[in-house]
mmCIF file of C-alpha atoms and ligand atoms in Angstrom:
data_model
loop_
_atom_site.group_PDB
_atom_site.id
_atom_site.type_symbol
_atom_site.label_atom_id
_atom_site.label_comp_id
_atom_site.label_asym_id
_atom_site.label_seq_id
_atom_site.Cartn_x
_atom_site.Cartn_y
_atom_site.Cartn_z
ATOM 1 C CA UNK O 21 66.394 128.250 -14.540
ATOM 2 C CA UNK O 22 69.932 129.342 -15.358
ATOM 3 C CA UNK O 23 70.920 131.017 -18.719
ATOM 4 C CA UNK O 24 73.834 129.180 -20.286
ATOM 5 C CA UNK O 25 75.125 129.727 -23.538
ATOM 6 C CA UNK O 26 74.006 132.847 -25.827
ATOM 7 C CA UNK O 27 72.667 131.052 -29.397
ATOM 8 C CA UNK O 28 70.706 133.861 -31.348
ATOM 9 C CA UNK O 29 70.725 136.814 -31.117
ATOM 10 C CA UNK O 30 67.920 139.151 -33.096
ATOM 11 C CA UNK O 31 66.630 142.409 -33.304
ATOM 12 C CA UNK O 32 64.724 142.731 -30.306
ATOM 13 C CA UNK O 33 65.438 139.259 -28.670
ATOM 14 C CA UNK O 34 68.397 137.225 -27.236
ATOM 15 C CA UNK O 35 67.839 133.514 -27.121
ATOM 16 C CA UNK O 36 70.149 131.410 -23.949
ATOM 17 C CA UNK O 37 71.000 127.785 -23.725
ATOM 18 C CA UNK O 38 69.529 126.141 -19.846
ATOM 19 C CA UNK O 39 70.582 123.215 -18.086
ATOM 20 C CA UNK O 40 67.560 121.512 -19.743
ATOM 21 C CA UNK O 41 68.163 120.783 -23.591
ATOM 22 C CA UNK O 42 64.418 121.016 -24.436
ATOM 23 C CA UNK O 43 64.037 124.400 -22.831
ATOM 24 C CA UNK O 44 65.177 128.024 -23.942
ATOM 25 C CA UNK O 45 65.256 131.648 -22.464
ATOM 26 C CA UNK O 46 63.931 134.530 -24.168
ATOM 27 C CA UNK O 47 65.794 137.679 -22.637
ATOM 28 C CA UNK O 48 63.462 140.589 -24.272
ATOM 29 C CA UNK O 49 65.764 143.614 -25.045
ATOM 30 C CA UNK O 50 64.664 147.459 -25.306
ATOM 31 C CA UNK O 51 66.393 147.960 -28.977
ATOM 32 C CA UNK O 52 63.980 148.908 -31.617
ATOM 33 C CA UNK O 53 63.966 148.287 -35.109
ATOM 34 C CA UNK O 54 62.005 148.993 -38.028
ATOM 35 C CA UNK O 55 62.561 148.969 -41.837
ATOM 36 C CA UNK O 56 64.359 146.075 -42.178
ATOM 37 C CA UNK O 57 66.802 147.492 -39.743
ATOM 38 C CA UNK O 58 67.554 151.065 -41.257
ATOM 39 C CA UNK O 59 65.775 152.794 -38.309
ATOM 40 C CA UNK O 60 67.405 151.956 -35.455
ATOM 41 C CA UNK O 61 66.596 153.098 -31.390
ATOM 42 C CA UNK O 62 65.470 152.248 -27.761
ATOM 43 C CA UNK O 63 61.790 152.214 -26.650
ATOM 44 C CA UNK O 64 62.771 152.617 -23.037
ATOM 45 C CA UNK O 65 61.433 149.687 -21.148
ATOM 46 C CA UNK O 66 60.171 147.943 -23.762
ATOM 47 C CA UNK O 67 61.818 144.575 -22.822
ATOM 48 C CA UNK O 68 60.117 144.003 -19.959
ATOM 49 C CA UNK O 69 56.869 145.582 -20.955
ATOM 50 C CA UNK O 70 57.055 143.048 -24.028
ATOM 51 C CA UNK O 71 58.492 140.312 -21.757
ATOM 52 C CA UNK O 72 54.733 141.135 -19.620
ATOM 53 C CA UNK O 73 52.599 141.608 -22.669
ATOM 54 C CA UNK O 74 53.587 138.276 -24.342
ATOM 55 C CA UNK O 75 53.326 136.053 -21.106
ATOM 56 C CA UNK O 76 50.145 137.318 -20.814
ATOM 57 C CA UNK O 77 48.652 136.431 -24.241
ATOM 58 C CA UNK O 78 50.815 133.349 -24.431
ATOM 59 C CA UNK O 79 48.855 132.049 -21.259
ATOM 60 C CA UNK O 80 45.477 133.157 -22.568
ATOM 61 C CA UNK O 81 45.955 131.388 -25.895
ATOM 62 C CA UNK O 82 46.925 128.544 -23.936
ATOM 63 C CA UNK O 83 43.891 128.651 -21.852
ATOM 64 C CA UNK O 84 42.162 128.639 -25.201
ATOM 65 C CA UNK O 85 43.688 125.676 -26.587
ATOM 66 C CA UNK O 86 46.372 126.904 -28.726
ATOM 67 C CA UNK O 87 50.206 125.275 -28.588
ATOM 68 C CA UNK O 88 52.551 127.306 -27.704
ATOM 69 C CA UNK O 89 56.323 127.081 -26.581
ATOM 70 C CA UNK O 90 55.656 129.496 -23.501
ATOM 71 C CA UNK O 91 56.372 128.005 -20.088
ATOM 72 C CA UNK O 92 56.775 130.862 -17.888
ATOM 73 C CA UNK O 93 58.029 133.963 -17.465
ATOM 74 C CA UNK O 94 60.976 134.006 -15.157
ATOM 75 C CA UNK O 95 61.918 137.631 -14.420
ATOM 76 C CA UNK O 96 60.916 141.098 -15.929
ATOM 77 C CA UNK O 97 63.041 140.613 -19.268
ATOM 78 C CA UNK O 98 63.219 136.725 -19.139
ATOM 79 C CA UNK O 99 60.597 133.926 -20.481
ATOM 80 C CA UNK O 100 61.383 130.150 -20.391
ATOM 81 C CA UNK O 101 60.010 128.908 -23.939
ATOM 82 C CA UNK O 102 60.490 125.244 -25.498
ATOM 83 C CA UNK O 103 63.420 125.221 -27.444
ATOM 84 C CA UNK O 104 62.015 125.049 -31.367
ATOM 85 C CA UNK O 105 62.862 124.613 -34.651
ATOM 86 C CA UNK O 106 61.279 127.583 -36.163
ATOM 87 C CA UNK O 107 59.324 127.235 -39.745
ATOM 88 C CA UNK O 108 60.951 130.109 -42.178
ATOM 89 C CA UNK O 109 57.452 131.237 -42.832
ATOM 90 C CA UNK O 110 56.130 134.460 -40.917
ATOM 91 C CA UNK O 111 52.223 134.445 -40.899
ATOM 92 C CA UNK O 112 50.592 137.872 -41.184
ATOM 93 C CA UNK O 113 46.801 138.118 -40.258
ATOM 94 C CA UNK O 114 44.771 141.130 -41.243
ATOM 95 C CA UNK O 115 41.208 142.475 -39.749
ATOM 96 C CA UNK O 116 41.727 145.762 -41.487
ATOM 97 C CA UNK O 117 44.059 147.512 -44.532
ATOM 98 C CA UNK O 118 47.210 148.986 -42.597
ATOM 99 C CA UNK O 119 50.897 148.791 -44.005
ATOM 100 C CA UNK O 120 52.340 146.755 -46.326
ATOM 101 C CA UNK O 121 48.444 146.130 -47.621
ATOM 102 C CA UNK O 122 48.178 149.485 -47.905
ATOM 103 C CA UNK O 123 51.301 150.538 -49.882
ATOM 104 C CA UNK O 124 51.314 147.453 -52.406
ATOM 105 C CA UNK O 125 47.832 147.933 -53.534
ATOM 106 C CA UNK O 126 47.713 151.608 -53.257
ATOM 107 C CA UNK O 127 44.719 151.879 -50.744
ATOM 108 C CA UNK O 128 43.926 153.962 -48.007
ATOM 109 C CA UNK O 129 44.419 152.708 -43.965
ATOM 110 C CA UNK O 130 41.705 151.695 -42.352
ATOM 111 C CA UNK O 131 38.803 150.117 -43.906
ATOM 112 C CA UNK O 132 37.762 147.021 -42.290
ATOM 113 C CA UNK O 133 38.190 143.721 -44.227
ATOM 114 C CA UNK O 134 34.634 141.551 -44.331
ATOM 115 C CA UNK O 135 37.185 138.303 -44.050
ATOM 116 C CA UNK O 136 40.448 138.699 -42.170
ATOM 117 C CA UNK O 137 43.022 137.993 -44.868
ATOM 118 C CA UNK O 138 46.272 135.633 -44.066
ATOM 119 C CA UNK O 139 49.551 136.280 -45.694
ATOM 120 C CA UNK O 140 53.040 134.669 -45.545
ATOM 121 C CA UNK O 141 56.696 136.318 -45.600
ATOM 122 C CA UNK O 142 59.951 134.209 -45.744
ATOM 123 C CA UNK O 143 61.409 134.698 -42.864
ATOM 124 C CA UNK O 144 65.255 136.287 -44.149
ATOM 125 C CA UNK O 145 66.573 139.052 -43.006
ATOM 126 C CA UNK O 146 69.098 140.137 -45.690
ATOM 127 C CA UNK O 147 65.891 139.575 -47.858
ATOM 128 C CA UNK O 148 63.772 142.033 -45.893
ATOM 129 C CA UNK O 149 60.918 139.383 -45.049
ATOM 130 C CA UNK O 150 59.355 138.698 -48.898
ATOM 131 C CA UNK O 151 55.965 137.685 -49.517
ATOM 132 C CA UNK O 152 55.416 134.314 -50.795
ATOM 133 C CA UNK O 153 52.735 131.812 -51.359
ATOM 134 C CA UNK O 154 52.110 128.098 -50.459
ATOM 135 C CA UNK O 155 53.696 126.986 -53.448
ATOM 136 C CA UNK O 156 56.966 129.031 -52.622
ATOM 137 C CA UNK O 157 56.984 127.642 -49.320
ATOM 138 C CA UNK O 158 56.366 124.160 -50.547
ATOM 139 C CA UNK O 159 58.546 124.808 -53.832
ATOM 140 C CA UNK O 160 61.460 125.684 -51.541
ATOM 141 C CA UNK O 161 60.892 123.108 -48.425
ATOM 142 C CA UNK O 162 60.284 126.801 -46.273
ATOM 143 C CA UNK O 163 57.218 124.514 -44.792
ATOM 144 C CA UNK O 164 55.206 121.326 -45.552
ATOM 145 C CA UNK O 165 51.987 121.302 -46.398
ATOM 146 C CA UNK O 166 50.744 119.718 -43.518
ATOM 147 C CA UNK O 167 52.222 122.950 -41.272
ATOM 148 C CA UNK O 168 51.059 125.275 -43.420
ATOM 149 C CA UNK O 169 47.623 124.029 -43.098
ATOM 150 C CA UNK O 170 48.124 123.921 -39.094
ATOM 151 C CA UNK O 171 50.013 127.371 -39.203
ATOM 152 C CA UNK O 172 46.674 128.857 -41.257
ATOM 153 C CA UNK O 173 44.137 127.402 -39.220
ATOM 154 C CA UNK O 174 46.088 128.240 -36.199
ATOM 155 C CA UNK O 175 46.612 132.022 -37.364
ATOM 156 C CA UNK O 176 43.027 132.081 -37.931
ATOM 157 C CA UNK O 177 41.509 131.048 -34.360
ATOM 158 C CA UNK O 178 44.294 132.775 -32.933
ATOM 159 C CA UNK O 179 42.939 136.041 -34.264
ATOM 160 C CA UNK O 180 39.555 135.068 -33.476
ATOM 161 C CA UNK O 181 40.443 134.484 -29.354
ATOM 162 C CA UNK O 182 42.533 138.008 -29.950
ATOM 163 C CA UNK O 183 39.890 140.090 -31.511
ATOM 164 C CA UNK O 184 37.793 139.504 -29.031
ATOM 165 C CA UNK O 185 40.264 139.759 -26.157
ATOM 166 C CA UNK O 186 41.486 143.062 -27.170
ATOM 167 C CA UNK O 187 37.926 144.458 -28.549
ATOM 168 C CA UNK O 188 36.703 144.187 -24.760
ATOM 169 C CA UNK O 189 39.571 146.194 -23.580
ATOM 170 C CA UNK O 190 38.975 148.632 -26.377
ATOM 171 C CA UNK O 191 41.454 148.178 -29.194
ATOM 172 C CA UNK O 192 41.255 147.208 -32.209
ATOM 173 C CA UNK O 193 43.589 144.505 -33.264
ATOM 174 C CA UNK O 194 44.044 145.598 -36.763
ATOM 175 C CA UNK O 195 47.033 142.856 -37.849
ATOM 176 C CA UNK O 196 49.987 141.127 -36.238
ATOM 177 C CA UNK O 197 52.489 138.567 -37.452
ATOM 178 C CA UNK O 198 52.734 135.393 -36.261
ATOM 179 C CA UNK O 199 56.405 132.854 -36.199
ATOM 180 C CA UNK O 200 55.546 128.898 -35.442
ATOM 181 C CA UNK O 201 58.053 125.702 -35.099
ATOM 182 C CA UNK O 202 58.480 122.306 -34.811
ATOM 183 C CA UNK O 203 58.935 120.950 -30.830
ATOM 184 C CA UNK O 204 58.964 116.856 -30.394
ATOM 185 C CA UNK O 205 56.719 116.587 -33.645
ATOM 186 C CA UNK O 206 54.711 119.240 -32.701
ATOM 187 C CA UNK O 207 54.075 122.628 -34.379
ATOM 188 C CA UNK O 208 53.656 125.332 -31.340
ATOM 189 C CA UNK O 209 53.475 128.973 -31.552
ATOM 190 C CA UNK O 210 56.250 130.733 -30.973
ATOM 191 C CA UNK O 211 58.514 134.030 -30.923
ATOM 192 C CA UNK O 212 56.541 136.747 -29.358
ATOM 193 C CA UNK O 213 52.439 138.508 -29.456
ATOM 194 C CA UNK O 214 53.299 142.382 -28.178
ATOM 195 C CA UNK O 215 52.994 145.718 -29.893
ATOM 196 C CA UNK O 216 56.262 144.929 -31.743
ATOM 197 C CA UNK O 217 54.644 142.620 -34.228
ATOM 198 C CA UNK O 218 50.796 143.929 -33.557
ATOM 199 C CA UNK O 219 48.936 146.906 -35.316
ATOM 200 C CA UNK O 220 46.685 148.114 -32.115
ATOM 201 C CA UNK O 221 44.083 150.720 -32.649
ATOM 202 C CA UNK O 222 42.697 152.676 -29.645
ATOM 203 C CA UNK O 223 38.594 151.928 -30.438
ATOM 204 C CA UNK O 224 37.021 155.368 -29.596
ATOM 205 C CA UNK O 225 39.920 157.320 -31.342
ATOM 206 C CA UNK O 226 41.601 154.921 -34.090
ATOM 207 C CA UNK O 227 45.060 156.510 -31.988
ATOM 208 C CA UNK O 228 48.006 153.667 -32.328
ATOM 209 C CA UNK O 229 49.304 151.745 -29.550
ATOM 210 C CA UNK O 230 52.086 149.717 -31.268
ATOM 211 C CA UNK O 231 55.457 150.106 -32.790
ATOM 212 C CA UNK O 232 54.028 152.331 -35.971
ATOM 213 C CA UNK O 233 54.293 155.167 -33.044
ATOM 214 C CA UNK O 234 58.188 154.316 -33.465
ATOM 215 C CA UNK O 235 58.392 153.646 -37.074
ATOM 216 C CA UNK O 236 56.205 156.949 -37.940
ATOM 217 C CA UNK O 237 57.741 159.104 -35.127
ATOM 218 C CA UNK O 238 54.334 159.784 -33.749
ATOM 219 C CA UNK O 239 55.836 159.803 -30.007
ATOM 220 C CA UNK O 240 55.023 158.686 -26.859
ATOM 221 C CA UNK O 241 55.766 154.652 -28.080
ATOM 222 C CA UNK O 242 56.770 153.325 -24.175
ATOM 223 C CA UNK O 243 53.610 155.061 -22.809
ATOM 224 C CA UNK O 244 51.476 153.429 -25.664
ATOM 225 C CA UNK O 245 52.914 149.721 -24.408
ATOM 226 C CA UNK O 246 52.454 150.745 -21.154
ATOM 227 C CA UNK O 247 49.064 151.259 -22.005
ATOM 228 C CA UNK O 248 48.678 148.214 -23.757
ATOM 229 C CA UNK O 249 50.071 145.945 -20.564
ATOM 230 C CA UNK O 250 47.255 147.591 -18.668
ATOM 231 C CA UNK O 251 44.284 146.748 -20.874
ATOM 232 C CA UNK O 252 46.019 143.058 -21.660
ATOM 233 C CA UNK O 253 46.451 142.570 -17.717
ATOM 234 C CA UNK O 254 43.078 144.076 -16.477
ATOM 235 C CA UNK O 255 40.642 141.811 -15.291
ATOM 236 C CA UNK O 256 37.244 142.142 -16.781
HETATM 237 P P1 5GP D 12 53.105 144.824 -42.623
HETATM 238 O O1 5GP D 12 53.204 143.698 -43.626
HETATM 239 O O2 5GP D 12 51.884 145.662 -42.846
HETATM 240 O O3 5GP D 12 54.367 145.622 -42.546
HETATM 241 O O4 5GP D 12 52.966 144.143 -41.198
HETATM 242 C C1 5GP D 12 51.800 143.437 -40.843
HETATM 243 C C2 5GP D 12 51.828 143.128 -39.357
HETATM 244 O O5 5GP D 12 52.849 142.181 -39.098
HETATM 245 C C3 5GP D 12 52.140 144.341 -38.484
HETATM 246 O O6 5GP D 12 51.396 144.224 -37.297
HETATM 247 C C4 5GP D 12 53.634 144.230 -38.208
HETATM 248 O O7 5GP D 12 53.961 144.757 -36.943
HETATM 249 C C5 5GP D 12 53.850 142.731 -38.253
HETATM 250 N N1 5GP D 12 55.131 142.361 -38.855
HETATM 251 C C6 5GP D 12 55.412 142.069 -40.142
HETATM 252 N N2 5GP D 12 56.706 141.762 -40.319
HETATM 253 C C7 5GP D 12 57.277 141.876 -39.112
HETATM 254 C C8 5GP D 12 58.629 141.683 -38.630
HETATM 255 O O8 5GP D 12 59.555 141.322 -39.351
HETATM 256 N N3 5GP D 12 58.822 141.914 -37.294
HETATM 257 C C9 5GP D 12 57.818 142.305 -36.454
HETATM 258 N N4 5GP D 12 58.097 142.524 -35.164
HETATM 259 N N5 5GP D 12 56.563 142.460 -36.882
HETATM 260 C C10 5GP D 12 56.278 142.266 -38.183
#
């Protein structure tokens, strides 16, 4: 499938017109960014180790059931997606305290939650990604209440099928964000599952395999996603 026309253009992601109006490409770039932008680099390779990593866990979800708007992945940066209009509403699930959980209620990382917790951010970049509720989101027409029930419950088995996935291989999936939209009717998962929007803890030693190794200049961030495409593409 040819790339036609460029019509977004984020932080880490390029989105391209096709010949086929119900179809986009997602070119996955190696830019960096954290802080609501203020920290800006390159994770060398990360594009197509992101590009690998999502394809991956987009097909397993899909084996599992869930909607998404992966079709394929078409080269090493490239992946064919259905063309969506996204829901404003960025869903956070949470296995353990890391982060913004952390910081706004003063606790320490790493103690494991006894229920994963589910949060949601509108999605607004010159707003640096606020937290809201359902009755923002409903308030404000950011999402019915019909998709927030299907984004929760979907958010919810989606980090059941993860846990698990990534506990075999080792890591601990410790919280990720998730971005969903509306395709024919439909609400599918969307935007990207990689180490970009993932907290990853090594099991044995707790070490991180995601992009706080970038945001906390711990080092070695393309070897940790390399590391991460292994255990996500082994077969066990
Ligand atoms: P926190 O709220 O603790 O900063 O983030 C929770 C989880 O969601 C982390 O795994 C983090 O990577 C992901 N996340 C939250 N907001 C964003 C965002 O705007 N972009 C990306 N890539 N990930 C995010």
């Amino acid at each position: 499938m040819e790339k036609r026309d460029k019509i977004y253009e984020g932080k880490a992601k390029v989105l391209f017109t096709t010949d086929n109006p119900d179809l986009l490409i997602q070119y996955f770039k190696d830019e960096a960014t954290a802080f609501d932008g203020k920290k800006k680099g390159i994770i060398e390779h990360k594009g197509v180790l992101n590009n690998k990593i999502s394809s991956a866990i987009f097909k397993l979800l899909e084996a599992s059931g869930i909607k998404t708007h992966f079709v394929e992945q078409q080269s090493d940066r490239e992946m064919v997606v259905k063309k969506l209009r996204i829901i404003p509403v960025e869903v956070v699930v949470r296995n353990l305290v890391a982060g913004s959980l952390a910081k706004r209620l003063g606790m320490e990382e790493g103690a494991t939650l006894k229920n994963p917790i589910v949060e949601f951010f509108y999605k607004s970049d010159p707003l640096g990604d606020p937290m809201i509720n359902e009755y923002h989101a409903r308030e404000f027409g950011f999402a019915t209440d019909a998709e927030l029930k299907l984004m929760t419950a979907g958010a919810l088995k989606i980090n059941g099928i993860l846990s698990e996935f990534f506990d075999k291989r080792g890591i601990i999936l410790v919280d990720f964000k998730l971005e969903f939209g509306e395709h024919k009717g439909e609400v599918l998962l969307g935007d990207e599952i990689t180490p970009d929007g993932c907290r990853l803890w090594d099991k044995t030693t707790r070490e991180k395999m995601d992009k706080d190794r970038f945001r906390r200049d711990l080092g070695k961030v393309e070897e940790a996603y390399q590391e991460v495409l292994r255990k996500v593409t082994e077969k066990i």
